[in-house]
CSV table of C-alpha atoms and ligand atoms in Angstrom, one decimal:
chain,number,residue,atom,x,y,z
A,189,MET,CA,-11.4,-32.7,32.0
A,190,LYS,CA,-10.8,-30.6,28.8
A,191,PHE,CA,-11.3,-26.9,28.7
A,192,ASN,CA,-12.1,-25.1,25.5
A,193,LYS,CA,-13.4,-21.9,27.1
A,194,ILE,CA,-12.9,-20.3,30.5
A,195,CYS,CA,-14.7,-17.3,31.9
A,196,VAL,CA,-12.7,-15.3,34.4
A,197,LEU,CA,-14.8,-13.0,36.6
A,198,GLY,CA,-12.9,-10.0,38.0
A,199,LEU,CA,-10.0,-8.5,36.0
A,200,GLY,CA,-7.9,-7.1,38.8
A,201,TYR,CA,-4.5,-7.9,40.2
A,202,ILE,CA,-5.2,-11.7,40.1
A,203,GLY,CA,-8.0,-12.1,37.4
A,204,LEU,CA,-6.2,-10.2,34.7
A,205,PRO,CA,-2.8,-12.0,34.9
A,206,THR,CA,-4.7,-15.4,35.3
A,207,ALA,CA,-6.9,-14.7,32.3
A,208,SER,CA,-4.0,-13.5,30.2
A,209,THR,CA,-1.8,-16.6,31.2
A,210,PHE,CA,-4.6,-19.1,30.3
A,211,ALA,CA,-5.1,-17.3,26.9
A,212,ALA,CA,-1.3,-17.3,26.3
A,213,HIS,CA,-1.5,-21.1,26.8
A,214,GLY,CA,-4.0,-21.4,23.9
A,215,VAL,CA,-7.3,-21.5,25.8
A,216,LYS,CA,-10.2,-19.2,24.8
A,217,VAL,CA,-10.8,-16.9,27.7
A,218,LEU,CA,-13.6,-14.4,28.3
A,219,GLY,CA,-12.5,-11.9,30.9
A,220,VAL,CA,-15.4,-10.2,32.7
A,221,ASP,CA,-15.4,-7.1,34.9
A,222,VAL,CA,-18.4,-5.2,36.1
A,223,ASN,CA,-16.6,-1.9,35.8
A,224,PRO,CA,-17.1,-0.7,32.2
A,225,ASN,CA,-14.1,1.7,32.4
A,226,ILE,CA,-11.8,-1.3,33.0
A,227,VAL,CA,-13.4,-3.2,30.1
A,228,ASP,CA,-12.9,-0.1,27.8
A,229,THR,CA,-9.3,0.3,28.9
A,230,LEU,CA,-8.6,-3.4,28.2
A,231,ARG,CA,-10.4,-3.4,24.9
A,232,ARG,CA,-8.1,-0.5,23.8
A,233,GLY,CA,-5.2,-2.8,24.5
A,234,ASP,CA,-4.2,-0.9,27.6
A,235,ILE,CA,-4.1,-2.1,31.2
A,236,HIS,CA,-5.3,-0.4,34.4
A,237,ILE,CA,-2.7,-1.9,36.9
A,238,HIS,CA,1.0,-1.9,37.1
A,239,GLU,CA,2.6,-5.3,37.4
A,240,PRO,CA,6.0,-6.2,35.8
A,241,GLY,CA,5.5,-8.1,32.6
A,242,LEU,CA,1.7,-7.9,32.6
A,243,ARG,CA,1.4,-5.4,29.8
A,244,GLU,CA,3.3,-7.7,27.5
A,245,THR,CA,1.5,-10.9,28.5
A,246,TYR,CA,-1.8,-9.1,28.1
A,247,LYS,CA,-1.0,-7.8,24.7
A,248,THR,CA,0.2,-11.2,23.5
A,249,ALA,CA,-3.0,-12.8,24.8
A,250,LEU,CA,-5.2,-10.1,23.1
A,251,ALA,CA,-3.3,-10.4,19.8
A,252,SER,CA,-3.7,-14.2,19.8
A,253,GLY,CA,-7.4,-13.7,19.6
A,254,ASN,CA,-7.8,-16.0,22.6
A,255,LEU,CA,-8.7,-13.3,25.1
A,256,THR,CA,-11.8,-11.1,24.9
A,257,VAL,CA,-13.3,-8.9,27.6
A,258,SER,CA,-16.8,-8.0,28.5
A,259,THR,CA,-19.0,-6.8,31.3
A,260,LYS,CA,-21.1,-10.0,31.2
A,261,PRO,CA,-20.3,-13.7,31.4
A,262,GLU,CA,-21.2,-16.3,28.8
A,263,GLU,CA,-21.4,-20.0,28.7
A,264,ALA,CA,-18.0,-21.7,29.3
A,265,ASP,CA,-16.5,-24.9,30.5
A,266,ALA,CA,-15.1,-23.3,33.6
A,267,PHE,CA,-15.9,-20.2,35.6
A,268,LEU,CA,-13.2,-18.6,37.8
A,269,ILE,CA,-14.1,-16.0,40.4
A,270,ALA,CA,-11.3,-13.6,41.2
A,271,VAL,CA,-13.1,-10.6,42.7
A,272,PRO,CA,-12.0,-8.6,45.8
A,273,THR,CA,-13.1,-9.5,49.3
A,274,PRO,CA,-12.3,-6.3,51.3
A,275,PHE,CA,-13.9,-5.6,54.7
A,276,LEU,CA,-16.9,-3.5,55.5
A,277,ASP,CA,-16.1,0.1,56.7
A,278,ASP,CA,-19.3,0.7,58.5
A,279,LYS,CA,-19.9,-2.5,60.4
A,280,PHE,CA,-17.8,-4.3,63.0
A,281,GLY,CA,-18.1,-7.4,65.2
A,282,GLU,CA,-17.5,-7.4,68.9
A,283,TYR,CA,-16.2,-10.1,71.2
A,284,GLU,CA,-15.4,-9.2,74.8
A,285,ASP,CA,-13.3,-6.0,74.5
A,286,ARG,CA,-12.2,-6.8,71.0
A,287,LYS,CA,-13.7,-5.0,68.0
A,288,TYR,CA,-13.1,-6.8,64.8
A,289,LYS,CA,-13.6,-6.1,61.1
A,290,LEU,CA,-16.1,-8.0,58.9
A,291,ALA,CA,-15.5,-9.4,55.4
A,292,ASP,CA,-17.4,-7.8,52.6
A,293,MET,CA,-18.5,-10.7,50.4
A,294,ARG,CA,-20.8,-8.7,48.1
A,295,ALA,CA,-18.5,-9.0,45.1
A,296,VAL,CA,-18.2,-12.7,45.5
A,297,ILE,CA,-22.0,-13.1,45.9
A,298,SER,CA,-22.6,-11.0,42.7
A,299,ALA,CA,-20.1,-12.9,40.7
A,300,ALA,CA,-21.6,-16.3,41.7
A,301,GLU,CA,-25.1,-14.9,40.9
A,302,ALA,CA,-23.8,-13.7,37.5
A,303,ILE,CA,-22.7,-17.2,36.6
A,304,LEU,CA,-26.1,-18.7,37.4
A,305,PRO,CA,-27.8,-18.3,34.0
A,306,PHE,CA,-24.8,-19.8,32.2
A,307,LEU,CA,-24.0,-22.7,34.5
A,308,ARG,CA,-24.4,-26.1,32.8
A,309,LYS,CA,-24.0,-29.8,33.8
A,310,GLY,CA,-20.3,-30.8,33.8
A,311,ASN,CA,-19.0,-27.2,34.3
A,312,LEU,CA,-16.2,-26.3,36.8
A,313,VAL,CA,-16.6,-23.3,39.1
A,314,VAL,CA,-13.5,-22.1,40.9
A,315,LEU,CA,-13.4,-19.5,43.7
A,316,GLU,CA,-10.0,-17.9,44.0
A,317,SER,CA,-10.9,-14.9,46.2
A,318,THR,CA,-9.6,-15.0,49.7
A,319,SER,CA,-12.6,-15.9,51.9
A,320,PRO,CA,-13.6,-16.8,55.4
A,321,PRO,CA,-13.5,-20.6,56.2
A,322,ARG,CA,-16.5,-22.5,54.8
A,323,THR,CA,-17.4,-19.9,52.1
A,324,THR,CA,-17.3,-22.4,49.3
A,325,LEU,CA,-19.7,-24.8,51.0
A,326,GLU,CA,-21.9,-22.4,52.8
A,327,LEU,CA,-22.1,-19.4,50.5
A,328,ILE,CA,-21.1,-20.4,47.0
A,329,ALA,CA,-22.7,-23.8,46.7
A,330,PRO,CA,-26.2,-22.6,47.9
A,331,ILE,CA,-26.1,-19.7,45.5
A,332,LEU,CA,-25.2,-21.9,42.6
A,333,ALA,CA,-27.9,-24.5,43.6
A,334,ARG,CA,-30.4,-21.9,42.5
A,335,SER,CA,-29.6,-23.0,39.0
A,336,GLY,CA,-31.2,-26.4,39.8
A,337,LEU,CA,-27.8,-28.0,39.6
A,338,GLN,CA,-26.0,-29.3,42.7
A,339,ALA,CA,-22.3,-28.8,43.4
A,340,GLY,CA,-20.3,-32.0,43.4
A,341,ARG,CA,-23.1,-33.9,41.7
A,342,ASP,CA,-23.9,-31.9,38.5
A,343,PHE,CA,-21.0,-29.6,38.3
A,344,TYR,CA,-17.5,-29.4,39.9
A,345,LEU,CA,-16.8,-26.8,42.6
A,346,VAL,CA,-13.4,-25.9,43.9
A,347,TYR,CA,-11.7,-23.3,46.1
A,348,SER,CA,-8.2,-22.6,44.9
A,349,PRO,CA,-6.4,-19.7,46.5
A,350,GLU,CA,-4.1,-17.4,44.6
A,351,ARG,CA,-0.7,-17.1,46.4
A,352,VAL,CA,1.2,-14.8,44.1
A,353,LEU,CA,3.3,-12.0,45.4
A,354,PRO,CA,2.5,-8.6,43.8
A,355,GLY,CA,5.5,-7.5,41.8
A,356,GLN,CA,6.2,-11.2,40.8
A,357,ILE,CA,2.7,-12.3,39.9
A,358,LEU,CA,3.4,-13.6,36.4
A,359,ARG,CA,6.3,-15.8,37.4
A,360,GLU,CA,4.7,-17.0,40.7
A,361,LEU,CA,1.4,-17.8,38.9
A,362,ILE,CA,3.2,-20.4,36.9
A,363,GLU,CA,5.9,-21.6,39.4
A,364,ASN,CA,4.2,-21.6,42.8
A,365,ALA,CA,2.6,-24.8,44.1
A,366,ARG,CA,-1.2,-24.6,43.7
A,367,VAL,CA,-3.6,-25.9,46.3
A,368,ILE,CA,-6.9,-27.1,44.9
A,369,GLY,CA,-9.7,-27.8,47.3
A,370,GLY,CA,-12.7,-29.6,45.8
A,371,VAL,CA,-16.1,-30.1,47.4
A,372,THR,CA,-15.6,-33.7,46.1
A,373,PRO,CA,-12.4,-35.5,45.0
A,374,GLU,CA,-13.7,-35.3,41.4
A,375,SER,CA,-14.1,-31.6,41.7
A,376,ALA,CA,-10.5,-31.3,43.0
A,377,GLN,CA,-9.4,-33.4,40.0
A,378,ALA,CA,-11.2,-31.1,37.6
A,379,GLY,CA,-9.5,-28.1,39.2
A,380,ALA,CA,-6.1,-29.8,38.9
A,381,ASP,CA,-6.8,-30.4,35.2
A,382,LEU,CA,-7.6,-26.7,34.7
A,383,TYR,CA,-4.5,-25.3,36.4
A,384,SER,CA,-2.2,-27.9,34.9
A,385,ILE,CA,-2.7,-25.9,31.7
A,386,PHE,CA,0.0,-23.5,32.9
A,387,VAL,CA,1.1,-24.3,36.5
A,388,LYS,CA,4.6,-25.7,36.6
A,389,GLY,CA,4.7,-25.9,40.4
A,390,GLU,CA,3.3,-28.8,42.3
A,391,ILE,CA,-0.5,-29.2,42.2
A,392,VAL,CA,-1.9,-30.4,45.5
A,393,LYS,CA,-5.5,-31.6,45.9
A,394,THR,CA,-7.5,-31.3,49.1
A,395,ASP,CA,-11.0,-30.4,50.3
A,396,ALA,CA,-12.5,-26.9,49.8
A,397,THR,CA,-12.4,-25.8,53.5
A,398,SER,CA,-8.8,-26.9,54.0
A,399,ALA,CA,-7.8,-24.9,51.0
A,400,GLU,CA,-9.6,-21.8,52.4
A,401,MET,CA,-7.8,-22.3,55.7
A,402,VAL,CA,-4.4,-22.8,54.1
A,403,LYS,CA,-4.7,-19.5,52.3
A,404,LEU,CA,-5.7,-17.6,55.5
A,405,MET,CA,-3.0,-19.4,57.5
A,406,GLU,CA,-0.2,-18.3,55.1
A,407,ASN,CA,-1.1,-14.6,55.3
A,408,THR,CA,-1.9,-14.7,59.0
A,409,TYR,CA,1.5,-16.4,59.8
A,410,ARG,CA,3.2,-13.5,57.9
A,411,ASP,CA,1.2,-10.9,59.7
A,412,VAL,CA,2.0,-12.3,63.2
A,413,ASN,CA,5.7,-12.5,62.2
A,414,ILE,CA,5.7,-8.9,61.0
A,415,ALA,CA,4.0,-7.9,64.2
A,416,ILE,CA,6.7,-9.4,66.3
A,417,ALA,CA,9.4,-7.7,64.2
A,418,ASN,CA,7.5,-4.4,64.8
A,419,GLU,CA,7.5,-5.0,68.5
A,420,PHE,CA,11.2,-5.8,68.4
A,421,ALA,CA,11.7,-2.4,66.7
A,422,ARG,CA,9.9,-0.7,69.6
A,423,LEU,CA,11.9,-2.6,72.1
A,424,ALA,CA,15.2,-1.9,70.4
A,425,ASP,CA,14.4,1.8,70.3
A,426,LYS,CA,13.7,1.7,74.1
A,427,PHE,CA,16.9,-0.2,74.9
A,428,GLY,CA,19.4,1.7,72.8
A,429,VAL,CA,19.8,-1.1,70.2
A,430,ASP,CA,19.8,-1.1,66.4
A,431,VAL,CA,17.0,-3.6,65.6
A,432,TRP,CA,18.3,-4.2,62.1
A,433,GLU,CA,21.6,-5.3,63.4
A,434,ALA,CA,20.0,-7.4,66.1
A,435,ILE,CA,17.7,-9.1,63.6
A,436,ARG,CA,20.7,-9.8,61.3
A,437,LEU,CA,22.5,-11.5,64.2
A,438,ALA,CA,19.4,-13.4,65.5
A,439,ASN,CA,18.8,-14.7,62.0
A,440,ARG,CA,22.2,-16.4,62.1
A,441,HIS,CA,20.5,-19.0,64.4
A,442,PRO,CA,19.5,-21.9,62.1
A,443,ARG,CA,15.9,-21.9,63.2
A,444,VAL,CA,15.2,-18.2,63.4
A,445,LYS,CA,14.0,-16.0,60.6
A,446,ILE,CA,12.7,-12.7,61.8
A,447,LEU,CA,11.1,-10.5,59.2
A,448,SER,CA,11.6,-6.7,58.8
A,449,PRO,CA,9.9,-4.0,60.8
A,450,GLY,CA,8.5,-1.1,58.9
A,451,PRO,CA,5.8,1.6,58.9
A,452,GLY,CA,3.1,-1.0,59.1
A,453,VAL,CA,1.4,-3.7,57.1
A,454,GLY,CA,-0.6,-2.7,54.0
A,455,GLY,CA,-1.9,-4.2,50.9
A,456,HIS,CA,-5.1,-6.0,50.2
A,457,CYS,CA,-4.0,-9.4,51.6
A,458,ILE,CA,-2.0,-9.5,54.8
A,459,SER,CA,-3.7,-6.6,56.5
A,460,VAL,CA,-7.1,-8.1,55.6
A,461,ASP,CA,-7.0,-11.9,55.7
A,462,PRO,CA,-6.3,-12.5,59.4
A,463,TRP,CA,-9.6,-10.7,60.2
A,464,PHE,CA,-11.4,-13.5,58.4
A,465,PHE,CA,-10.2,-15.9,61.1
A,466,VAL,CA,-11.1,-13.5,63.8
A,467,GLU,CA,-14.6,-13.0,62.4
A,468,ALA,CA,-15.1,-16.7,62.0
A,469,ALA,CA,-13.9,-17.5,65.6
A,470,PRO,CA,-13.2,-14.5,67.8
A,471,GLU,CA,-13.0,-16.6,70.9
A,472,LEU,CA,-10.1,-18.6,69.5
A,473,THR,CA,-8.0,-15.9,68.0
A,474,PRO,CA,-6.5,-13.5,70.6
A,475,LEU,CA,-3.0,-13.8,69.1
A,476,ILE,CA,-4.2,-13.1,65.5
A,477,TYR,CA,-6.3,-10.2,66.8
A,478,ASN,CA,-3.5,-8.6,68.7
A,479,SER,CA,-1.0,-9.0,65.9
A,480,ARG,CA,-3.4,-7.0,63.7
A,481,ARG,CA,-3.6,-4.4,66.3
A,482,VAL,CA,0.2,-4.1,66.6
A,483,ASN,CA,0.6,-3.7,62.9
A,484,ASP,CA,-2.2,-1.3,62.6
A,485,ALA,CA,-0.7,0.9,65.3
A,486,GLN,CA,2.8,1.0,63.7
A,487,PRO,CA,2.2,4.2,61.6
A,488,HIS,CA,1.7,6.0,65.0
A,489,PHE,CA,5.1,4.8,66.1
A,490,VAL,CA,6.6,6.2,62.9
A,491,VAL,CA,4.9,9.6,63.6
A,492,GLU,CA,6.5,9.6,67.0
A,493,LEU,CA,9.9,8.9,65.5
A,494,VAL,CA,9.5,11.8,63.1
A,495,ARG,CA,8.4,14.1,65.9
A,496,ARG,CA,11.4,13.1,68.0
A,497,THR,CA,13.9,13.5,65.1
A,498,LEU,CA,12.5,16.9,64.1
A,499,GLY,CA,11.9,18.2,67.7
A,500,SER,CA,8.3,19.2,66.8
A,501,LEU,CA,5.9,18.7,63.9
A,502,LYS,CA,4.0,22.0,64.0
A,503,GLY,CA,4.5,23.9,60.7
A,504,LYS,CA,7.3,21.6,59.5
A,505,LYS,CA,7.4,20.9,55.8
A,506,ILE,CA,8.0,17.3,55.2
A,507,ALA,CA,8.7,15.5,51.9
A,508,ALA,CA,7.2,11.9,52.2
A,509,LEU,CA,8.9,9.5,49.8
A,510,GLY,CA,6.6,6.6,48.9
A,511,LEU,CA,2.8,6.0,49.2
A,512,SER,CA,2.4,2.4,48.0
A,513,TYR,CA,2.0,-0.4,50.4
A,514,LYS,CA,5.4,-2.0,49.6
A,515,PRO,CA,8.4,-1.5,47.4
A,516,ASP,CA,8.3,-1.2,43.6
A,517,VAL,CA,4.5,-1.7,43.2
A,518,ASP,CA,1.8,0.9,42.4
A,519,ASP,CA,-0.8,-0.5,44.8
A,520,LEU,CA,-1.9,2.1,47.4
A,521,ARG,CA,-4.5,-0.1,49.1
A,522,GLU,CA,-4.3,-0.1,53.0
A,523,SER,CA,-1.0,1.7,52.7
A,524,PRO,CA,0.6,2.5,56.0
A,525,ALA,CA,2.5,5.3,54.3
A,526,THR,CA,-0.8,7.1,53.8
A,527,GLU,CA,-1.7,6.7,57.5
A,528,VAL,CA,1.6,8.1,58.5
A,529,ILE,CA,1.1,11.2,56.3
A,530,LEU,CA,-2.4,11.8,57.5
A,531,GLU,CA,-1.3,11.6,61.1
A,532,LEU,CA,1.7,13.9,60.5
A,533,GLN,CA,-0.7,16.5,59.0
A,534,LYS,CA,-3.0,16.1,62.0
A,535,GLU,CA,-0.1,17.0,64.2
A,536,GLY,CA,0.5,20.2,62.3
A,537,ALA,CA,3.1,19.2,59.7
A,538,LYS,CA,2.7,20.1,56.0
A,539,VAL,CA,3.5,17.1,53.9
A,540,LYS,CA,4.2,16.7,50.2
A,541,ALA,CA,4.1,13.2,49.0
A,542,TRP,CA,5.9,11.7,46.0
A,543,GLU,CA,5.0,8.2,44.6
A,544,PRO,CA,6.9,7.4,41.4
A,545,PHE,CA,4.7,4.4,40.7
A,546,LYS,CA,1.5,6.4,40.9
A,547,PRO,CA,2.4,10.1,40.3
A,548,ASP,CA,-1.2,11.0,39.7
A,549,ALA,CA,-2.6,9.3,42.9
A,550,ASN,CA,-5.7,11.1,44.1
A,551,LEU,CA,-6.0,10.4,47.8
A,552,PRO,CA,-8.3,12.5,50.0
A,553,GLY,CA,-6.2,14.8,52.2
A,554,ILE,CA,-2.9,14.1,50.6
A,555,ASP,CA,-0.9,16.7,48.7
A,556,MET,CA,0.9,15.1,45.8
A,557,ALA,CA,4.1,16.5,44.5
A,558,ALA,CA,4.7,16.7,40.7
A,559,GLY,CA,8.0,14.9,41.1
A,560,LEU,CA,10.8,14.1,43.5
A,561,ASP,CA,12.3,17.6,43.1
A,562,ASP,CA,9.0,19.2,43.8
A,563,ALA,CA,8.5,17.2,47.0
A,564,LEU,CA,12.0,18.0,48.2
A,565,LYS,CA,12.5,21.6,47.2
A,566,ASP,CA,10.9,23.5,50.1
A,567,SER,CA,11.1,20.8,52.7
A,568,ASN,CA,12.6,20.9,56.2
A,569,ALA,CA,12.9,17.1,56.4
A,570,VAL,CA,12.6,14.0,54.3
A,571,VAL,CA,10.8,10.8,55.5
A,572,LEU,CA,11.4,7.6,53.6
A,573,LEU,CA,8.3,5.5,53.8
A,574,VAL,CA,8.7,2.9,51.1
A,575,ARG,CA,11.8,1.0,50.1
A,576,HIS,CA,11.5,1.7,46.4
A,577,THR,CA,14.7,0.8,44.5
A,578,ASP,CA,14.9,4.3,43.1
A,579,PHE,CA,14.7,5.8,46.6
A,580,ILE,CA,17.3,3.6,48.2
A,581,ASN,CA,19.6,4.3,45.3
A,582,LEU,CA,19.5,8.0,46.1
A,583,LYS,CA,22.8,9.4,47.1
A,584,PRO,CA,23.4,12.2,49.6
A,585,SER,CA,24.6,14.4,46.8
A,586,ASP,CA,21.3,14.0,44.9
A,587,LEU,CA,19.3,15.2,47.9
A,588,ALA,CA,21.8,17.9,48.9
A,589,ALA,CA,21.4,19.4,45.4
A,590,ALA,CA,17.5,19.3,45.5
A,591,THR,CA,16.8,20.5,49.0
A,592,LYS,CA,18.1,22.5,52.0
A,593,ALA,CA,16.6,19.9,54.3
A,594,ARG,CA,19.3,18.0,56.2
A,595,ILE,CA,17.1,15.9,58.5
A,596,LEU,CA,16.0,12.4,57.3
A,597,VAL,CA,13.8,9.8,58.8
A,598,ASP,CA,14.3,6.3,57.5
A,599,THR,CA,11.5,3.9,58.4
A,600,VAL,CA,12.6,1.0,56.2
A,601,ASN,CA,16.3,0.7,56.6
A,602,GLY,CA,16.8,2.0,53.1
A,603,TRP,CA,19.8,4.3,53.6
A,604,ASP,CA,23.3,3.7,55.1
A,605,PRO,CA,23.4,6.0,58.1
A,606,ASP,CA,27.1,6.4,58.1
A,607,GLU,CA,27.1,7.5,54.4
A,608,TRP,CA,24.4,10.1,55.0
A,609,ARG,CA,25.9,11.4,58.3
A,610,SER,CA,29.3,11.9,56.8
A,611,ALA,CA,27.6,14.0,54.1
A,612,GLY,CA,26.1,16.3,56.8
A,613,PHE,CA,22.7,14.8,57.2
A,614,GLN,CA,21.0,14.0,60.6
A,615,ILE,CA,19.1,10.7,60.3
A,616,GLY,CA,16.5,9.1,62.6
A,617,ARG,CA,15.9,5.4,62.0
A,618,LEU,CA,13.0,3.2,62.9
A,619,GLY,CA,13.9,0.7,65.5
A,620,VAL,CA,17.3,2.3,66.4
A,621,GLY,CA,17.7,3.6,69.9
A,622,LYS,CA,21.4,4.1,69.6
B,244,LIG,N1,6.1,-6.2,55.3
B,244,LIG,C1,6.8,-5.8,56.5
B,244,LIG,N2,7.9,-6.6,56.8
B,244,LIG,C2,8.3,-7.7,56.1
B,244,LIG,C3,7.5,-8.1,55.0
B,244,LIG,C4,6.4,-7.3,54.6
B,244,LIG,O1,6.5,-4.8,57.1
B,244,LIG,O2,9.3,-8.3,56.5
B,244,LIG,C5,4.9,-5.4,54.9
B,244,LIG,C6,5.0,-4.9,53.5
B,244,LIG,O3,5.7,-3.7,53.5
B,244,LIG,C7,3.6,-4.7,53.1
B,244,LIG,C8,2.9,-5.9,53.9
B,244,LIG,O4,3.8,-6.3,54.9
B,244,LIG,O5,3.0,-3.5,53.6
B,244,LIG,C9,2.6,-7.1,53.0
B,244,LIG,O6,3.6,-7.3,52.0
B,244,LIG,P1,4.1,-8.7,51.6
B,244,LIG,O7,5.2,-8.6,50.6
B,244,LIG,O8,4.5,-9.5,52.8
B,244,LIG,O9,2.8,-9.5,51.0
B,244,LIG,P2,1.7,-9.1,50.0
B,244,LIG,O10,0.5,-8.6,50.7
B,244,LIG,O11,2.2,-8.3,48.8
B,244,LIG,O12,1.4,-10.6,49.4
B,244,LIG,C10,1.0,-11.6,50.3
B,244,LIG,C11,1.9,-12.8,50.0
B,244,LIG,N3,1.7,-13.8,51.1
B,244,LIG,C12,2.7,-14.3,51.8
B,244,LIG,O13,3.8,-14.1,51.5
B,244,LIG,C13,2.3,-15.4,52.8
B,244,LIG,C14,1.5,-13.4,48.7
B,244,LIG,O14,2.1,-14.7,48.5
B,244,LIG,C15,0.0,-13.6,48.6
B,244,LIG,O15,-0.4,-14.2,47.4
B,244,LIG,C16,-0.7,-12.3,48.8
B,244,LIG,O16,-0.4,-11.8,50.1
B,244,LIG,C17,-2.2,-12.5,48.7
B,244,LIG,O17,-2.7,-12.2,47.6
B,244,LIG,O18,-2.8,-13.0,49.6
């Protein structure tokens, strides 16, 4: 199938890089977002998210004349849905004693409905948003059938998950293997034709429900593995062991690859997607459910570590370094660092937070510093919550000059304890009971 024009719905972390990359490969792209502020920003040639290389790729795409942005779709050869699928905050499911989160599919439903007036025979529709199993067949196909056209007969319908790592999106978009799940083999082939415009990794065709499950399995696998790393950290703390050293040694086994503990699992993917399995089959998912619970409880263990290191939390002034959900990104969604800060404050500490990737972050209940020095200057202790490169490059002399605080808590194994101790700092480390 040939594609002269593609319409990408949703211009966030996935839609914007994808639209820009298609346009940079010579295809006419209409990028659509329902948020007029985002459309205005993009039309000015600016971007609303931080992702290495995205600004340049976007500007090139815009300058080529191939990419335009709008709040409304138009007719196109292919429609690509890349809108968020968070969970509902006000509704939960229940199974036995387990309370689980439910997917909020409203943005996906609206995007599918927005396509309806423009859908023509022979078009391709792709859902990229992470979704519960059977969404393509049971939610998207029936909505699109309201056009009078039937998926698989009159138009092609595909589920193709994005699998790119924030921080490396532009490279991974091109180089990663791409799974294309069609509602028919012809649909999968049309999807493969579309992505072969820029994908250099392997393109693998399957059915739509398998592709949905593959995506959820990947992120669930990672969540469960991080949960076990977090439990190992708790155990190491109890048994007087340094978990970082123990993991390094265990990982010398040829078939063991333990991930890293930390303050918890954040972001919009790994902390969300496993719930889609739990919601779809709570009776089959005790391990997935409990891994989510372990990771969600991790900020609490960090607060306990801070309390133990400082003696008490009441009235203590704490500089919190990092708010994003992982190193070197500006994304604060579901960030465990935020959870830690809010709980520290509930326990009586006064926290000043510094996030170099989002200095103007406006989070309810969080007092943002104007800069690193501002966060440090009156503090009694410094808590490292995100392994940003700039933070782990800090030297004891940098901190010694900026603050009188000599107590550190390292939750991400970012600092060499010997170096800091020999410079006169006391340091509490996550997962270290020595
Ligand atoms: N984390 C740990 N320990 C680790 C690794 C990660 O605590 O050893 C934490 C991070 O700090 C972060 C969270 O887990 O809070 C998730 O970070 P991540 O780097 O593991 O993943 P994401 O959410 O940025 O991106 C994931 C990726 N999925 C997998 O690696 C299986 C990415 O490929 C997906 O495209 C993305 O989810 C997505 O969009 O679904």
